[in-house]
Short mmCIF file of C-alpha atoms and ligand atoms in Angstrom, two decimals:
data_model
loop_
_atom_site.label_atom_id
_atom_site.label_comp_id
_atom_site.label_asym_id
_atom_site.label_seq_id
_atom_site.Cartn_x
_atom_site.Cartn_y
_atom_site.Cartn_z
CA MET W 1 0.00 0.00 0.00
CA GLY W 2 2.78 2.38 1.08
CA MET W 3 4.74 1.47 -2.06
CA VAL W 4 1.81 2.23 -4.34
CA ASN W 5 1.17 5.58 -2.72
CA ARG W 6 4.82 6.55 -2.91
CA SER W 7 5.03 5.83 -6.62
CA ILE W 8 1.94 7.94 -7.32
CA GLU W 9 3.25 10.58 -4.98
CA THR W 10 6.58 10.99 -6.67
CA ARG W 11 5.16 10.87 -10.17
CA ALA W 12 2.85 13.89 -9.90
CA SER W 13 4.46 17.25 -10.49
CA LEU W 14 3.45 20.71 -9.38
CA ALA W 15 4.52 24.20 -10.44
CA VAL W 16 3.86 27.19 -8.23
CA VAL W 17 3.89 30.68 -9.76
CA GLY W 18 5.06 33.29 -7.24
CA ALA W 19 7.56 32.99 -4.36
CA GLY W 20 5.79 35.33 -1.96
CA VAL W 21 4.58 34.15 1.43
CA ALA W 22 1.69 32.13 -0.01
CA GLY W 23 3.74 30.37 -2.71
CA CYS W 24 6.53 29.52 -0.25
CA ALA W 25 4.01 28.35 2.37
CA VAL W 26 2.33 25.97 -0.08
CA VAL W 27 5.61 24.30 -1.10
CA ALA W 28 6.91 24.11 2.49
CA GLY W 29 3.47 22.88 3.65
CA LEU W 30 3.49 20.07 1.08
CA ARG W 31 6.93 18.92 2.14
CA GLN W 32 5.93 19.13 5.80
CA GLN W 33 3.05 16.79 5.06
CA GLY W 34 5.41 14.30 3.47
CA TRP W 35 4.79 14.93 -0.22
CA LEU W 36 7.98 14.19 -2.14
CA GLY W 37 6.88 14.90 -5.70
CA SER W 38 8.53 17.31 -8.09
CA LEU W 39 8.02 20.94 -7.11
CA SER W 40 9.05 23.98 -9.11
CA LEU W 41 8.68 27.60 -8.07
CA TRP W 42 8.64 30.47 -10.58
CA GLU W 43 9.22 34.05 -9.54
CA MET W 44 9.82 37.21 -11.56
CA GLY W 45 11.63 38.93 -8.67
CA ARG W 46 15.33 38.40 -7.96
CA GLY W 47 14.59 36.42 -4.80
CA PRO W 48 11.71 35.19 -2.65
CA GLY W 49 9.36 37.43 -0.66
CA GLY W 50 7.05 39.30 -3.04
CA ARG W 51 5.37 42.07 -1.06
CA SER W 52 7.19 40.74 2.05
CA SER W 53 10.58 41.02 0.49
CA ALA W 54 13.68 43.08 1.18
CA ARG W 55 15.57 45.13 -1.36
CA ARG W 56 19.25 44.20 -1.26
CA SER W 57 22.35 45.37 -3.06
CA ARG W 58 25.32 43.30 -4.26
CA GLN W 59 27.60 46.31 -3.73
CA ASP W 60 26.35 46.88 -0.18
CA PRO W 61 25.81 43.49 1.53
CA ASP W 62 24.80 45.02 4.91
CA LEU W 63 21.89 46.90 3.37
CA HIS W 64 18.37 45.49 3.39
CA ILE W 65 15.26 47.58 2.93
CA ASN W 66 11.87 46.14 3.86
CA HIS W 67 10.13 48.01 1.06
CA GLY W 68 6.78 46.21 1.38
CA ALA W 69 5.57 44.80 4.69
CA PRO W 70 7.96 46.05 7.42
CA CYS W 71 6.75 43.34 9.84
CA PHE W 72 3.67 41.12 10.16
CA ASN W 73 1.13 40.22 12.76
CA LEU W 74 -0.53 36.94 13.70
CA ASP W 75 -3.95 37.57 15.09
CA SER W 76 -4.55 33.88 15.87
CA ALA W 77 -6.01 34.33 19.35
CA ALA W 78 -8.59 36.86 18.15
CA LEU W 79 -9.37 34.62 15.19
CA GLU W 80 -9.63 31.65 17.58
CA LEU W 81 -7.27 29.67 15.38
CA ALA W 82 -4.06 27.78 15.99
CA PRO W 83 -1.03 29.67 14.64
CA PRO W 84 0.28 28.58 11.23
CA ARG W 85 1.96 25.13 11.50
CA LEU W 86 5.27 26.41 10.17
CA LEU W 87 5.57 29.21 12.75
CA LYS W 88 7.46 27.19 15.37
CA PRO W 89 10.12 25.79 13.02
CA LEU W 90 10.68 29.24 11.53
CA LEU W 91 11.19 30.77 14.99
CA ALA W 92 13.37 27.85 16.10
CA GLY W 93 15.49 28.14 12.96
CA GLY W 94 16.08 31.85 13.60
CA TRP W 95 14.45 32.90 10.32
CA ILE W 96 11.91 35.15 12.02
CA GLU W 97 11.76 36.85 15.41
CA PRO W 98 9.26 38.86 17.45
CA TRP W 99 8.98 42.51 16.41
CA CYS W 100 9.32 44.61 19.55
CA GLY W 101 9.27 48.21 18.32
CA VAL W 102 6.97 50.97 19.50
CA MET W 103 3.93 51.83 17.40
CA ALA W 104 2.31 55.26 17.33
CA SER W 105 -0.09 57.26 15.21
CA LEU W 106 0.12 60.75 13.73
CA GLY W 107 -2.74 63.25 13.82
CA VAL W 108 -3.60 65.86 11.22
CA ASP W 109 -1.69 68.56 13.16
CA GLY W 110 1.46 66.42 13.24
CA SER W 111 0.97 65.39 16.89
CA LEU W 112 1.84 61.89 18.10
CA HIS W 113 -0.75 59.57 19.65
CA PRO W 114 -1.06 55.95 20.80
CA PRO W 115 -1.39 53.41 17.95
CA LEU W 116 -4.65 53.11 16.04
CA ASP W 117 -6.61 49.87 16.26
CA SER W 118 -5.45 48.70 12.84
CA PRO W 119 -5.73 45.17 11.36
CA LEU W 120 -1.97 45.36 10.72
CA GLY W 121 -1.18 45.90 14.41
CA ARG W 122 -3.34 43.39 16.29
CA GLY W 123 -2.04 40.26 18.00
CA GLN W 124 1.62 39.24 18.01
CA LEU W 125 4.07 40.98 15.71
CA PHE W 126 7.06 39.37 13.97
CA GLN W 127 9.72 40.25 11.41
CA GLY W 128 12.20 38.40 9.24
CA ARG W 129 15.54 38.28 11.06
CA GLY W 130 17.88 40.48 9.03
CA GLY W 131 15.21 41.37 6.46
CA MET W 132 11.60 40.47 5.74
CA ASP W 133 12.65 38.17 2.88
CA GLN W 134 13.93 35.76 5.54
CA LEU W 135 10.35 34.65 6.20
CA CYS W 136 10.10 33.23 2.68
CA GLY W 137 13.77 32.18 2.70
CA GLY W 138 13.05 30.20 5.86
CA LEU W 139 9.94 28.53 4.41
CA LEU W 140 11.94 27.37 1.39
CA ALA W 141 14.84 26.16 3.54
CA LEU W 142 12.42 24.15 5.69
CA GLY W 143 10.89 22.68 2.56
CA ASP W 144 14.34 21.64 1.32
CA GLN W 145 15.10 19.93 4.65
CA LEU W 146 11.98 17.80 4.38
CA GLY W 147 12.27 16.41 0.86
CA PRO W 148 13.97 16.69 -2.51
CA PRO W 149 15.14 20.25 -3.25
CA ILE W 150 12.49 22.69 -4.42
CA GLU W 151 13.48 23.92 -7.89
CA ARG W 152 13.62 27.70 -7.67
CA HIS W 153 13.57 29.92 -10.74
CA PHE W 154 14.01 33.59 -9.90
CA GLY W 155 14.00 36.47 -12.36
CA THR W 156 11.56 34.58 -14.60
CA LEU W 157 8.19 35.95 -15.58
CA VAL W 158 5.68 33.24 -16.47
CA ARG W 159 3.93 34.85 -19.44
CA HIS W 160 1.88 32.15 -21.20
CA LEU W 161 -0.16 29.23 -19.91
CA SER W 162 -1.59 26.40 -21.96
CA VAL W 163 -2.83 22.84 -21.44
CA THR W 164 -1.83 19.74 -23.41
CA PRO W 165 -4.48 17.27 -24.67
CA ALA W 166 -3.46 15.04 -21.72
CA GLY W 167 -4.38 17.85 -19.34
CA ARG W 168 -0.86 18.90 -18.30
CA TRP W 169 -0.07 22.57 -17.71
CA ARG W 170 2.60 24.23 -19.84
CA LEU W 171 4.34 27.40 -18.65
CA GLN W 172 6.15 29.64 -21.11
CA ASP W 173 8.17 32.82 -20.86
CA ALA W 174 7.64 36.01 -22.85
CA GLY W 175 9.67 34.66 -25.77
CA GLY W 176 7.49 31.55 -25.95
CA GLN W 177 10.20 29.30 -24.50
CA LEU W 178 8.84 26.33 -22.55
CA LEU W 179 9.67 26.70 -18.88
CA ASP W 180 7.88 23.70 -17.43
CA GLU W 181 5.19 21.08 -18.04
CA VAL W 182 3.43 19.75 -14.96
CA ASP W 183 0.36 17.89 -13.72
CA TRP W 184 -0.81 20.60 -11.34
CA LEU W 185 -0.50 24.37 -11.30
CA VAL W 186 -0.78 26.75 -8.34
CA LEU W 187 -1.09 30.49 -8.89
CA SER W 188 -0.12 32.34 -5.72
CA SER W 189 -0.74 35.72 -7.34
CA THR W 190 -3.77 36.92 -9.27
CA LEU W 191 -1.60 38.53 -11.97
CA LEU W 192 -2.09 35.84 -14.67
CA ALA W 193 -5.83 35.79 -14.03
CA HIS W 194 -6.71 39.45 -13.55
CA PRO W 195 -7.45 42.36 -15.90
CA ARG W 196 -4.69 44.40 -14.23
CA ALA W 197 -2.21 42.34 -16.31
CA LEU W 198 -3.58 44.13 -19.37
CA LEU W 199 -3.03 47.51 -17.77
CA VAL W 200 0.25 46.92 -15.94
CA LEU W 201 2.01 44.76 -18.50
CA GLY W 202 0.25 45.89 -21.66
CA TRP W 203 -0.82 42.33 -22.51
CA GLN W 204 -3.64 41.78 -25.00
CA VAL W 205 -5.28 38.89 -23.17
CA ILE W 206 -5.48 37.57 -19.62
CA PRO W 207 -3.39 34.37 -19.85
CA LEU W 208 -5.56 32.09 -17.70
CA LEU W 209 -8.80 33.36 -19.21
CA GLU W 210 -7.62 32.28 -22.64
CA VAL W 211 -6.94 28.73 -21.42
CA ALA W 212 -10.19 28.55 -19.45
CA ARG W 213 -12.17 29.11 -22.66
CA GLN W 214 -10.82 25.78 -23.92
CA LEU W 215 -11.20 23.90 -20.64
CA GLN W 216 -14.90 24.56 -20.14
CA ASP W 217 -14.74 23.95 -16.39
CA PRO W 218 -17.61 25.85 -14.69
CA GLN W 219 -15.76 25.97 -11.36
CA LEU W 220 -12.69 27.55 -13.00
CA ASP W 221 -14.90 30.00 -14.92
CA HIS W 222 -16.55 30.99 -11.66
CA ALA W 223 -13.16 31.38 -9.95
CA LEU W 224 -11.88 33.54 -12.80
CA ALA W 225 -14.94 35.78 -12.76
CA THR W 226 -14.47 36.27 -9.01
CA ILE W 227 -10.71 36.89 -9.25
CA GLY W 228 -11.33 39.37 -12.06
CA SER W 229 -13.62 41.39 -9.80
CA ILE W 230 -11.13 41.64 -6.89
CA ARG W 231 -9.99 45.21 -6.53
CA SER W 232 -6.91 46.33 -4.68
CA VAL W 233 -5.30 49.54 -3.52
CA ALA W 234 -1.86 50.80 -4.50
CA ARG W 235 1.05 52.26 -2.52
CA SER W 236 4.08 54.28 -3.56
CA ALA W 237 6.94 53.98 -1.13
CA LEU W 238 9.78 56.40 -0.48
CA LEU W 239 12.89 54.49 0.65
CA LEU W 240 15.58 56.42 2.52
CA VAL W 241 18.98 55.18 3.64
CA SER W 242 20.64 57.43 6.22
CA GLY W 243 24.29 57.30 7.30
CA ALA W 244 25.17 56.61 10.93
CA ASP W 245 25.07 60.28 12.06
CA ALA W 246 21.63 61.01 10.63
CA ALA W 247 20.45 57.57 11.74
CA ARG W 248 20.78 58.63 15.38
CA HIS W 249 18.13 61.31 14.84
CA TRP W 250 15.73 58.83 13.29
CA GLN W 251 16.31 56.35 16.08
CA GLN W 252 15.65 58.96 18.74
CA LEU W 253 12.07 59.29 17.51
CA PRO W 254 9.73 57.64 20.03
CA PHE W 255 8.39 55.03 17.55
CA ARG W 256 9.51 52.48 14.97
CA LEU W 257 6.19 52.29 13.15
CA LEU W 258 3.98 55.32 12.66
CA GLU W 259 0.50 55.14 11.20
CA PHE W 260 -1.16 58.26 9.84
CA ASP W 261 -4.79 58.67 10.93
CA PRO W 262 -7.27 59.29 8.05
CA PRO W 263 -7.23 63.13 8.25
CA ALA W 264 -3.41 63.06 8.43
CA GLN W 265 -3.34 60.76 5.38
CA GLN W 266 -5.44 63.23 3.49
CA ARG W 267 -3.32 66.20 4.54
CA PHE W 268 0.14 64.72 4.02
CA GLY W 269 -0.56 62.06 1.35
CA LEU W 270 1.23 59.45 3.48
CA SER W 271 -0.18 56.43 5.33
CA ARG W 272 2.71 54.80 7.27
CA LEU W 273 6.31 55.25 8.22
CA SER W 274 8.68 52.54 9.32
CA ILE W 275 12.13 53.05 10.83
CA GLN W 276 14.44 50.09 10.23
CA PRO W 277 17.86 50.36 11.95
CA LEU W 278 20.67 48.42 10.28
CA GLU W 279 23.32 46.52 12.23
CA ASP W 280 26.15 48.76 10.95
CA GLY W 281 24.63 51.91 12.48
CA ARG W 282 22.85 53.18 9.38
CA CYS W 283 19.11 53.43 9.26
CA VAL W 284 16.47 52.73 6.61
CA VAL W 285 13.26 54.72 6.65
CA VAL W 286 10.30 53.74 4.48
CA ALA W 287 7.33 56.07 4.01
CA HIS W 288 4.21 54.63 2.35
CA SER W 289 1.97 56.97 0.40
CA SER W 290 -1.78 57.20 0.86
CA THR W 291 -3.97 55.29 -1.60
CA VAL W 292 -4.95 58.51 -3.37
CA VAL W 293 -1.35 59.59 -4.02
CA ALA W 294 -0.40 56.09 -5.24
CA GLU W 295 -3.36 55.93 -7.63
CA GLU W 296 -2.42 59.33 -9.06
CA HIS W 297 1.09 58.07 -9.84
CA LEU W 298 0.40 54.49 -10.97
CA GLY W 299 2.66 54.84 -14.02
CA VAL W 300 5.71 55.78 -11.93
CA TYR W 301 7.29 52.40 -11.08
CA GLY W 302 10.58 52.98 -9.41
CA SER W 303 13.40 52.03 -11.77
CA ARG W 304 14.71 49.23 -9.53
CA SER W 305 11.43 47.33 -9.14
CA ALA W 306 11.16 43.76 -10.48
CA ILE W 307 8.33 44.74 -12.79
CA ALA W 308 10.31 47.66 -14.30
CA LEU W 309 13.25 45.31 -14.88
CA GLN W 310 10.96 42.69 -16.47
CA LEU W 311 9.42 45.27 -18.76
CA GLY W 312 12.81 46.72 -19.61
CA ALA W 313 11.32 50.03 -18.47
CA GLY W 314 13.83 52.22 -16.69
CA GLY W 315 11.20 53.69 -14.40
CA ALA W 316 9.77 57.05 -15.32
CA GLY W 317 12.91 59.20 -15.16
CA GLU W 318 11.92 62.74 -14.37
CA ARG W 319 8.50 61.75 -13.02
CA GLU W 320 10.20 59.34 -10.63
CA GLN W 321 12.47 62.12 -9.33
CA GLN W 322 9.48 64.45 -8.99
CA LEU W 323 7.54 61.90 -6.96
CA ILE W 324 10.58 61.25 -4.74
CA ALA W 325 10.83 65.01 -4.14
CA TRP W 326 7.11 65.31 -3.46
CA LEU W 327 7.04 62.41 -0.96
CA SER W 328 10.18 63.77 0.74
CA GLU W 329 8.56 67.16 1.21
CA ALA W 330 5.35 65.55 2.52
CA LEU W 331 7.37 63.55 5.04
CA GLN W 332 9.32 66.62 6.11
CA GLN W 333 6.08 68.50 6.76
CA ALA W 334 4.47 65.61 8.63
CA LEU W 335 7.48 65.28 10.95
CA ALA W 336 8.26 69.03 11.17
CA ASP W 337 7.76 69.04 14.95
CA HIS W 338 9.86 65.92 15.53
CA LEU W 339 12.78 65.90 13.10
CA GLU W 340 15.56 68.32 12.15
CA PRO W 341 15.18 69.77 8.66
CA GLY W 342 17.58 68.54 5.99
CA LEU W 343 17.79 64.90 7.12
CA ILE W 344 15.44 63.61 4.46
CA GLY W 345 17.04 65.49 1.58
CA ALA W 346 20.50 64.27 2.60
CA ALA W 347 19.54 60.59 2.58
CA ASP W 348 19.99 58.22 -0.36
CA ARG W 349 16.45 58.05 -1.78
CA GLN W 350 14.65 55.53 -4.00
CA LEU W 351 11.09 54.87 -5.06
CA MET W 352 9.05 51.67 -5.05
CA ARG W 353 5.55 51.38 -6.45
CA TRP W 354 3.17 48.58 -5.42
CA GLY W 355 0.40 48.52 -8.04
CA ALA W 356 -1.68 46.06 -6.01
CA ALA W 357 -0.48 46.52 -2.43
CA PHE W 358 -3.58 45.39 -0.54
CA PRO W 359 -6.54 43.47 -2.00
CA LEU W 360 -10.03 44.55 -1.02
CA GLN W 361 -12.67 42.22 0.44
CA PRO W 362 -14.34 39.82 -0.22
CA GLY W 363 -11.66 37.85 -2.12
CA LEU W 364 -11.87 34.33 -3.60
CA PRO W 365 -14.03 32.02 -1.47
CA ASP W 366 -12.81 28.61 -0.25
CA ALA W 367 -14.97 26.63 -2.67
CA LEU W 368 -13.21 28.17 -5.69
CA GLN W 369 -9.59 27.92 -4.51
CA LEU W 370 -9.01 24.40 -5.82
CA CYS W 371 -10.42 23.55 -9.25
CA ALA W 372 -9.72 19.80 -9.37
CA GLY W 373 -11.31 19.32 -12.79
CA SER W 374 -8.64 21.58 -14.30
CA ARG W 375 -5.84 20.70 -11.83
CA ILE W 376 -5.27 24.32 -10.91
CA ALA W 377 -5.44 26.00 -7.51
CA PHE W 378 -5.07 29.48 -6.05
CA CYS W 379 -3.59 30.90 -2.88
CA GLY W 380 -2.41 34.29 -1.62
CA ASP W 381 -3.61 37.13 0.53
CA ALA W 382 -6.56 37.72 -1.83
CA MET W 383 -8.16 34.42 -0.70
CA ALA W 384 -11.19 34.98 1.53
CA GLY W 385 -10.42 33.81 5.05
CA PRO W 386 -8.59 34.72 8.25
CA GLY W 387 -5.80 37.24 7.77
CA PHE W 388 -7.18 38.46 4.43
CA GLY W 389 -4.95 41.09 2.78
CA ARG W 390 -2.05 40.47 5.17
CA VAL W 391 0.96 38.20 5.52
CA GLU W 392 -1.07 36.02 7.87
CA GLY W 393 -3.76 35.44 5.23
CA ALA W 394 -1.16 34.65 2.55
CA TRP W 395 0.59 32.18 4.89
CA ARG W 396 -2.59 30.48 6.06
CA SER W 397 -3.94 30.21 2.52
CA GLY W 398 -0.70 28.50 1.42
CA GLU W 399 -0.76 26.01 4.31
CA ALA W 400 -4.47 25.32 3.81
CA LEU W 401 -3.98 24.75 0.09
CA ALA W 402 -1.12 22.32 0.78
CA ALA W 403 -3.50 20.27 2.95
CA SER W 404 -6.31 20.26 0.40
CA LEU W 405 -3.98 19.55 -2.55
CA LEU W 406 -2.26 16.59 -0.90
CA PRO W 407 -4.93 13.93 -1.56
CA HIS W 408 -5.11 15.04 -5.21
CA LEU W 409 -1.34 14.88 -5.68
CA GLN W 410 -1.29 11.44 -4.04
CA GLY W 411 -4.10 10.20 -6.23
CA ARG W 412 -6.36 9.63 -3.20
CA ALA W 413 -9.00 12.23 -4.08
CA PRO W 414 -12.17 11.36 -6.00
CA THR W 415 -11.66 11.39 -9.77
CA PRO W 416 -12.37 14.90 -11.01
CA VAL W 417 -15.02 15.56 -13.60
CA PRO W 418 -13.32 14.97 -16.98
CA ARG W 419 -12.61 18.19 -18.76
CA ALA W 420 -13.05 19.03 -22.42
CA ALA W 421 -9.94 18.38 -24.49
CA PRO W 422 -8.41 21.69 -25.42
CA SER W 423 -9.10 22.57 -29.02
CA GLY W 424 -5.67 24.03 -29.65
CA GLN W 425 -2.40 25.03 -28.10
CA ASN W 426 -1.12 28.43 -27.28
CA PRO W 427 0.22 29.75 -30.60
CA GLN W 428 3.59 30.23 -28.86
CA GLY W 429 3.69 26.56 -27.80
C1 LIG B 501 3.68 48.64 1.28
C2 LIG B 501 3.08 47.41 1.92
C3 LIG B 501 3.01 47.30 3.31
C4 LIG B 501 2.47 46.17 3.89
N1 LIG B 501 2.43 46.06 5.26
C5 LIG B 501 1.98 44.92 5.82
C6 LIG B 501 2.03 44.72 7.23
O1 LIG B 501 2.48 45.59 7.98
N2 LIG B 501 1.57 43.54 7.74
C7 LIG B 501 1.05 42.57 6.93
O2 LIG B 501 0.66 41.51 7.44
N3 LIG B 501 1.00 42.71 5.61
C8 LIG B 501 1.44 43.87 5.03
N4 LIG B 501 1.41 44.01 3.69
C9 LIG B 501 0.74 42.98 2.88
C10 LIG B 501 1.64 41.75 2.70
O3 LIG B 501 2.87 42.19 2.17
C11 LIG B 501 0.95 40.80 1.74
O4 LIG B 501 -0.32 40.45 2.25
C12 LIG B 501 1.72 39.48 1.54
O5 LIG B 501 3.10 39.70 1.41
C13 LIG B 501 1.16 38.81 0.30
O6 LIG B 501 1.84 37.62 0.01
P1 LIG B 501 1.38 36.75 -1.26
O7 LIG B 501 2.26 35.58 -1.33
O8 LIG B 501 -0.10 36.53 -1.18
O9 LIG B 501 1.56 37.71 -2.53
P2 LIG B 501 2.87 38.38 -3.14
O10 LIG B 501 3.80 38.77 -2.08
O11 LIG B 501 2.38 39.43 -4.07
O12 LIG B 501 3.55 37.19 -3.96
C14 LIG B 501 3.22 36.87 -5.28
C15 LIG B 501 4.51 36.69 -6.04
O13 LIG B 501 4.21 36.21 -7.34
C16 LIG B 501 5.12 36.78 -8.25
N5 LIG B 501 4.48 36.69 -9.57
C17 LIG B 501 3.22 37.09 -9.91
N6 LIG B 501 2.95 36.78 -11.17
C18 LIG B 501 4.05 36.16 -11.66
C19 LIG B 501 4.37 35.60 -12.93
N7 LIG B 501 3.49 35.61 -13.93
N8 LIG B 501 5.59 35.05 -13.09
C20 LIG B 501 6.50 35.03 -12.07
N9 LIG B 501 6.24 35.54 -10.84
C21 LIG B 501 5.03 36.09 -10.65
C22 LIG B 501 5.31 38.21 -7.74
O14 LIG B 501 6.52 38.76 -8.21
C23 LIG B 501 5.29 37.99 -6.24
O15 LIG B 501 6.58 37.82 -5.73
C24 LIG B 501 1.96 45.13 3.08
C25 LIG B 501 2.04 45.24 1.67
C26 LIG B 501 2.60 46.36 1.09
C27 LIG B 501 2.71 46.45 -0.40
#
């Protein structure tokens, strides 16, 4: 019996698109549950992490900038849920640690107040040790310890999807080159299934929608219609790196994380500020714009973002510099009562734009997250459920998907409804 299961187990193959928290949690979760089949992970960014990543520099190995989530919270007690299963091993392995900084809020007149009751601040807070990307790095390392190595492919945008007559998924890059052919596909990001791909990447069609037309799977059609209707809000982020002298001023501020209350967001055009001291005495400061400011500057990427590199777009040149100057001035005004003038202008400054920073409710319901008839499944912070729109939701959705995928990958699940044979291949295929 064990022998039979093992042979089925190792024969099935799975590709996961996206190495953010959800994608890394699904691969680590599968290994933790003993699945030893072939696993590949495809990510357009230069490393794992997605919106919980850290910007690093080859020339400056001590530098890491948490340019998305600066930390994350687990609200398990309030949600009356056990913490994610992989939490303990990640803490024990030193990949993540409790976040112990002070939180505060800023009022419209620039005055400081106790923290707001925000969904991002409830429960226990944690951070990646030495950078937020360590959370995903740790998940992948745990996965590797528990089974055959997870094949990682960074810096690779999956551009085309198609299905063979035998029902296997084919992944191709922008040039039409075959990247992988697998039994099962997991999308941990909505990008390949959402109209924003048309806007952001200038594509003519939504890749998964094109395939779904051939598959004629009502559950997948329903999932795609729901994913297509998920809206999200954007953020532009000003990233500052201050030398050791200026860093002291930042570190003397009586908070590490500052949230702007709604009137302050409207006045200053900023929503959050995070102060991230580096071990060598320097200090990183990241200021997130308000939604309104980010939406007004959606076309200004930040020349060092993964998407700008993928598109071969060098950011927006002058517009990027203008937005950096505007956000710097806004930050200076907001902190006028607390910070010496000149510190912001003297820092090394960069821009990062998150086109879809936070999804908006309700997200993709449970019943549509695994479409067995088409051997495709979804995870990520846009899945309806506890922790929605946060690291916790992404993590939980990945672990939950691993549990529900397992019987399918092991051939123990009921036979799915047969799907229509695709009428043709992707023209690139
Ligand atoms: C500015 C900001 C601040 C935040 N602050 C907090 C916070 O304080 N606390 C908190 O809990 N959460 C916070 N969040 C939200 C948190 O970052 C996300 O909920 C979480 O990281 C989402 O993880 P994910 O795996 O679902 O998605 P993602 O991190 O988006 O991962 C998806 C990955 O898929 C990759 N990808 C997509 N399509 C393709 C493709 N076709 N080919 C190859 N790769 C592809 C992307 O590059 C990405 O790396 C913040 C987010 C932002 C932007």
